[in-house]
Tab-separated table of C-alpha atoms in Angstrom:
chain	number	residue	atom	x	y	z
A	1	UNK	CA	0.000	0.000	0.000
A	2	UNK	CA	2.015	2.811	-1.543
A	3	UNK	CA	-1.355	5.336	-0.900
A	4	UNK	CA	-1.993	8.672	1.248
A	5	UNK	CA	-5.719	8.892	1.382
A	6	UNK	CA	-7.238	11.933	2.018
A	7	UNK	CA	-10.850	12.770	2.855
A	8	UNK	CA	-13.230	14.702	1.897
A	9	UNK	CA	-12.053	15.615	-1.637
A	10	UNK	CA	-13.955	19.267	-1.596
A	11	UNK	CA	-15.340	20.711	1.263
A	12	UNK	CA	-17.490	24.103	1.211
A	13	UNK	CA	-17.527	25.887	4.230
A	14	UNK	CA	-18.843	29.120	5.899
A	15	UNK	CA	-16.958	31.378	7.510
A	16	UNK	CA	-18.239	30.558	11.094
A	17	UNK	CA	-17.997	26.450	10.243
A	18	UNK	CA	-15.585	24.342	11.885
A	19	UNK	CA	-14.804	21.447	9.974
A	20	UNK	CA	-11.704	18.990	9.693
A	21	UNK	CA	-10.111	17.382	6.889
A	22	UNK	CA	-8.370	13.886	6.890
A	23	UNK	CA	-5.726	11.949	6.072
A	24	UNK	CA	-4.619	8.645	6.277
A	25	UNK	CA	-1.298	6.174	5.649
A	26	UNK	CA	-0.454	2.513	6.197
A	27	UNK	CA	3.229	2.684	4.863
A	28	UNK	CA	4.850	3.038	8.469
A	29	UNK	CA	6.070	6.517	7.436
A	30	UNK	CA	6.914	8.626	10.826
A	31	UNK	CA	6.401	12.159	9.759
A	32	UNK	CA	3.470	13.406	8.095
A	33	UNK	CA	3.307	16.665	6.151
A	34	UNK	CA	0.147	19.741	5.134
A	35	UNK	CA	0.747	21.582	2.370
A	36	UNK	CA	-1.976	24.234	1.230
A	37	UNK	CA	-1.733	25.248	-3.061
A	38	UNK	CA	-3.215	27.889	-4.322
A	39	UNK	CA	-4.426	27.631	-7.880
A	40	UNK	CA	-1.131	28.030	-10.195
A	41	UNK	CA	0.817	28.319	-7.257
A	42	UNK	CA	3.169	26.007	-5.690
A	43	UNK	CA	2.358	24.125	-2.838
A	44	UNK	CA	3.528	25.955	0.325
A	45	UNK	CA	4.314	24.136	4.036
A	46	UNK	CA	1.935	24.367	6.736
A	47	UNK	CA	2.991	21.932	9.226
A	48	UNK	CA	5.136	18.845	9.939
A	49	UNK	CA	4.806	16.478	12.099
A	50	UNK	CA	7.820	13.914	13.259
A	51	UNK	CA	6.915	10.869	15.019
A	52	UNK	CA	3.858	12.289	15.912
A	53	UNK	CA	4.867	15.323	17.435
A	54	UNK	CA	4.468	18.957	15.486
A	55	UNK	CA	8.099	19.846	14.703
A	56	UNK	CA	7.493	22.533	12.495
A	57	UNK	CA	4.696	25.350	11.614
A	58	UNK	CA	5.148	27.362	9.008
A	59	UNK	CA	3.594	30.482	11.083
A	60	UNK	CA	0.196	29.352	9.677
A	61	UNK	CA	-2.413	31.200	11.770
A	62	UNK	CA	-4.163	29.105	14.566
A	63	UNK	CA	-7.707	29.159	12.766
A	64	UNK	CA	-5.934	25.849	11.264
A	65	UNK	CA	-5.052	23.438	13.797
A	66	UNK	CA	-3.041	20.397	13.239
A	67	UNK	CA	-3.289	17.135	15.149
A	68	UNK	CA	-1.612	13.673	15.010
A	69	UNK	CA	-3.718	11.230	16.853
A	70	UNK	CA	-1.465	7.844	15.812
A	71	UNK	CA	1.325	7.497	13.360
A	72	UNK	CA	-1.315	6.956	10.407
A	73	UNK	CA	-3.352	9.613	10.985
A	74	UNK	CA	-2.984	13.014	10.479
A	75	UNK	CA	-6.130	15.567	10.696
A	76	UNK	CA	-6.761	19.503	10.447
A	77	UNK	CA	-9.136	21.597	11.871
A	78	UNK	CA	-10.403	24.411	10.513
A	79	UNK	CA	-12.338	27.262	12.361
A	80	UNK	CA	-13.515	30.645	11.508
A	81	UNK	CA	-11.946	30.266	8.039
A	82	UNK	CA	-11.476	33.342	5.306
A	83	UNK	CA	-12.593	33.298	1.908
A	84	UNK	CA	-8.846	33.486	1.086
A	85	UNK	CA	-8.470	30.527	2.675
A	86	UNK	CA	-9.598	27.814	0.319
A	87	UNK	CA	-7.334	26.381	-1.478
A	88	UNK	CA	-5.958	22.727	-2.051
A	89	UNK	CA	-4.754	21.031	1.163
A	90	UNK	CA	-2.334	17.878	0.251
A	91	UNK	CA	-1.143	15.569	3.048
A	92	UNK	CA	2.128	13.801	2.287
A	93	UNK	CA	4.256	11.214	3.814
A	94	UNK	CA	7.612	10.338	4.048
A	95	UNK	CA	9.552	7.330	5.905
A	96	UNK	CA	12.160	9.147	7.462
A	97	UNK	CA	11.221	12.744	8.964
A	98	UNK	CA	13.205	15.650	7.809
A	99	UNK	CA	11.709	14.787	4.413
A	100	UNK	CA	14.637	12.539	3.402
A	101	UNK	CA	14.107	10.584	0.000
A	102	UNK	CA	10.424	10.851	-1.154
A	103	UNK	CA	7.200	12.570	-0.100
A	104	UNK	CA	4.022	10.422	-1.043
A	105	UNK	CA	1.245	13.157	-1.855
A	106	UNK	CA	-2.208	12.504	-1.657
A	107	UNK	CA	-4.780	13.725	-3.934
A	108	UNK	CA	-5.773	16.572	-2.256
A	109	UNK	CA	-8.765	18.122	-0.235
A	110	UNK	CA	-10.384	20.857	-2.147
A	111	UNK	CA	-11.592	23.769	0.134
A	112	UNK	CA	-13.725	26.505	-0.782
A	113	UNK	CA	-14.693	28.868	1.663
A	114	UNK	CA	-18.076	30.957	1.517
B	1	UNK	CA	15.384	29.577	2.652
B	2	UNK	CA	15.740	27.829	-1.298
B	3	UNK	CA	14.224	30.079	-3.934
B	4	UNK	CA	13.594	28.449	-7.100
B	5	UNK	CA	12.470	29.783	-10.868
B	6	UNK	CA	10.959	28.089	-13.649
B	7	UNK	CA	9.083	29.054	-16.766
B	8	UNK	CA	5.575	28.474	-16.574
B	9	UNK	CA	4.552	27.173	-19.611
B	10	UNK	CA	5.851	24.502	-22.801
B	11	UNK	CA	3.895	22.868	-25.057
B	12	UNK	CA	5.611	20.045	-27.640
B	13	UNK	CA	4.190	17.648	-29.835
B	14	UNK	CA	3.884	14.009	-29.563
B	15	UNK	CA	6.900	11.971	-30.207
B	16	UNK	CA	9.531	14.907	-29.438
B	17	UNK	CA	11.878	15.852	-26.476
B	18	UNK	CA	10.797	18.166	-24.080
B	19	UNK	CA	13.227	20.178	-21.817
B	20	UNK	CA	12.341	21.896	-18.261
B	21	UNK	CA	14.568	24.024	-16.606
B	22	UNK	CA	14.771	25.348	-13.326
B	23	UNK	CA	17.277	28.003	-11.604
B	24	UNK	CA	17.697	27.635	-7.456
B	25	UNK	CA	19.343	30.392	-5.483
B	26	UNK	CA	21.023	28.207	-2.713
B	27	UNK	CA	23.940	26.302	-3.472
B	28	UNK	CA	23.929	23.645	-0.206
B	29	UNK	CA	20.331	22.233	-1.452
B	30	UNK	CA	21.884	18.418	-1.412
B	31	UNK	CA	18.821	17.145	-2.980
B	32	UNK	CA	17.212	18.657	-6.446
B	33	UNK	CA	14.221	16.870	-7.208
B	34	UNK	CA	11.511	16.763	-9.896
B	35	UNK	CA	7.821	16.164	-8.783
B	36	UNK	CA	4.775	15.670	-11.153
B	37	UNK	CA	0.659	16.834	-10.930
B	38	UNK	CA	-2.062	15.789	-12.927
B	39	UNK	CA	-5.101	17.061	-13.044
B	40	UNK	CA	-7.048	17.033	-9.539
B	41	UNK	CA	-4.465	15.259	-7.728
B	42	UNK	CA	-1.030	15.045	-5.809
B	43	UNK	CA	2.104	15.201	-6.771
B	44	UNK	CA	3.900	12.263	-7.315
B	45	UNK	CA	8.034	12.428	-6.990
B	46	UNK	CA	9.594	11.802	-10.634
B	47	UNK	CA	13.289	11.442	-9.954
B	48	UNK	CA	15.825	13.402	-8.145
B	49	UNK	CA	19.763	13.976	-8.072
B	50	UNK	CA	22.223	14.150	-5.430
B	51	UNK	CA	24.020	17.538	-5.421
B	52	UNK	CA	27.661	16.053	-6.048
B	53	UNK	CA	26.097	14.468	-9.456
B	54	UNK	CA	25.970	15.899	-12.950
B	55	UNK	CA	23.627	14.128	-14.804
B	56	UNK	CA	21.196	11.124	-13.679
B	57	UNK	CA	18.997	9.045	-16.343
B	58	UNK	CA	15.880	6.961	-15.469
B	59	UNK	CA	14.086	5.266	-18.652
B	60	UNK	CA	13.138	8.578	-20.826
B	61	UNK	CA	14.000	10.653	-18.260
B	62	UNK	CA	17.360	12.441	-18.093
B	63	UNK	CA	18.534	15.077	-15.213
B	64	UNK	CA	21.173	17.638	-15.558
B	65	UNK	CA	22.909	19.557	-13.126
B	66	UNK	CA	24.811	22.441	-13.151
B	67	UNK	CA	26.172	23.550	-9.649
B	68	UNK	CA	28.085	26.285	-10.794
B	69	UNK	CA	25.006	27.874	-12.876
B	70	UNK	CA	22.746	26.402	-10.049
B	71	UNK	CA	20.625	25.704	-13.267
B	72	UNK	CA	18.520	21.681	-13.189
B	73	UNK	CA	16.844	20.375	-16.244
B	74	UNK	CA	14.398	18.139	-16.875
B	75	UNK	CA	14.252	16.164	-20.235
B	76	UNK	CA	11.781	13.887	-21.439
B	77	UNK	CA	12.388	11.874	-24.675
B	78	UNK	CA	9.454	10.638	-26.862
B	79	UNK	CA	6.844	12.787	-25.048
B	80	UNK	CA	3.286	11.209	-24.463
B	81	UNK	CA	0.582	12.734	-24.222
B	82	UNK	CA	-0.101	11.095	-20.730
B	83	UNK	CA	3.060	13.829	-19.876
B	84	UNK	CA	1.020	16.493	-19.958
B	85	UNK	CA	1.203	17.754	-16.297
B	86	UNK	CA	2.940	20.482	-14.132
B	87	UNK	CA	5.997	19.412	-13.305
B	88	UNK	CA	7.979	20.841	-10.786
B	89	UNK	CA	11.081	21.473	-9.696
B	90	UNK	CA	12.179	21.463	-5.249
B	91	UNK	CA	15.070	21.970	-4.096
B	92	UNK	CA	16.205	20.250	-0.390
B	93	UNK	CA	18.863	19.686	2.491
B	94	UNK	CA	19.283	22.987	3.277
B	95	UNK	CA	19.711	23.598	7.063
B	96	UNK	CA	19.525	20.125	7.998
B	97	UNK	CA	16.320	19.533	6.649
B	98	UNK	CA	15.248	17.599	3.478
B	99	UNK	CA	11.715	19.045	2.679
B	100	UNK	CA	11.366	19.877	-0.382
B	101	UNK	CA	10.891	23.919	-1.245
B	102	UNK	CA	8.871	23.864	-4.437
B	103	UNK	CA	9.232	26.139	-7.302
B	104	UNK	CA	5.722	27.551	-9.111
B	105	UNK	CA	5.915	24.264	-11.911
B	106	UNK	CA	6.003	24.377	-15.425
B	107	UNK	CA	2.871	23.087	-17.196
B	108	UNK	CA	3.880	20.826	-20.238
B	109	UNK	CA	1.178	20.310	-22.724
B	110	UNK	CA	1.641	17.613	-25.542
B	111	UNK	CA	-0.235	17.851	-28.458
B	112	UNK	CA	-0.824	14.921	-30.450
């Protein structure tokens, strides 16, 4: 199982919604990666997490809250959100933190917020 | 932190060689890698090359390096048109840390 699930795949949200996306991986990687993309941008770090402790955020304001509730799962909450917020939000993965050798990507959860 | 610069846009036909580039401003990167995105999904890593290599080839895919020019290329021979993607170009291994700095990706269409 080479695959970083993520769930949902859009998400619409209000401005005073909390909601959480997903993500998921069975590959024994220890450090888990979100990384938001704006449309014909590059995708820029939000947070990292290394054997299931945060060990960096990219200054990414605390209406997006990361949390790491086993070594396969990686979630983020979302709460009181700005329109300039959505974006695509990829999870990735890699086996050795630090980002060492590859980062498995998954498909993305696309957020629009009203 | 590793700034890096590549044109946004080629388009080849079917059957020919297509070349990315891609300039990075900070010499100690130690890893230079290429990463690939289709439509609606993640990116999936292509290749990459150590910083104390020159060139690296993988099936149609060839990667040059050149340190002094801080200049990496991307060339794919006999283009498909299940290549057309944005590819990009991340540098890594700067400050002790391998994640990947990405640069805005170059969109390669191939028409048939």
């Amino acid at each position: 199982d080479t695959e970083v699930t993520q769930t949902p795949k859009h998400l619409v949200m209000g401005m005073t919604n909390k909601k959480s996306l997903k993500c998921e991986q069975h590959m024994g990687h220890r450090a888990m990666y979100w990384y938001k993309q704006k449309a014909k941008k590059p995708p820029e770090l939000m947070f990292v997490y290394s054997y299931e402790k945060l060990s960096i955020n990219e200054s990414v304001p605390s209406r997006f809250s990361p949390e790491c509730p086993n070594s396969s799962l990686l979630n983020l909450h979302l709460h009181a959100l700005q329109p300039e917020d959505s974006a695509l939000y990829l999870c990735a993965s890699s086996h050795q933190p630090g980002g060492a050798g590859e980062l498995f990507f998954g498909e993305g959860s696309r957020l629009t917020v009203l | 932190g590793e700034d890096v610069e590549q044109s946004l846009f080629l388009s080849v036909r079917e059957g020919d060689s297509s070349v990315i580039n891609c300039t990075y401003t900070d010499s100690s990167s130690t890893y230079l890698y290429w990463y690939k995105q289709e439509p609606g999904a993640g990116l999936q890593l292509l290749t990459y090359i150590f910083s104390n290599m020159d060139m690296k080839q993988d099936q149609r895919l060839t990667v040059l390096l050149n340190k002094k020019d801080k200049h990496l290329s991307l060339r794919i021979a006999d283009t498909q048109t299940g290549d057309s993607a944005i590819y990009f170009c991340a540098g890594g291994g700067t400050g002790g840390s391998y994640i990947p700095t990405f640069g805005r990706g170059t969109s390669l269409i191939v028409h048939p």
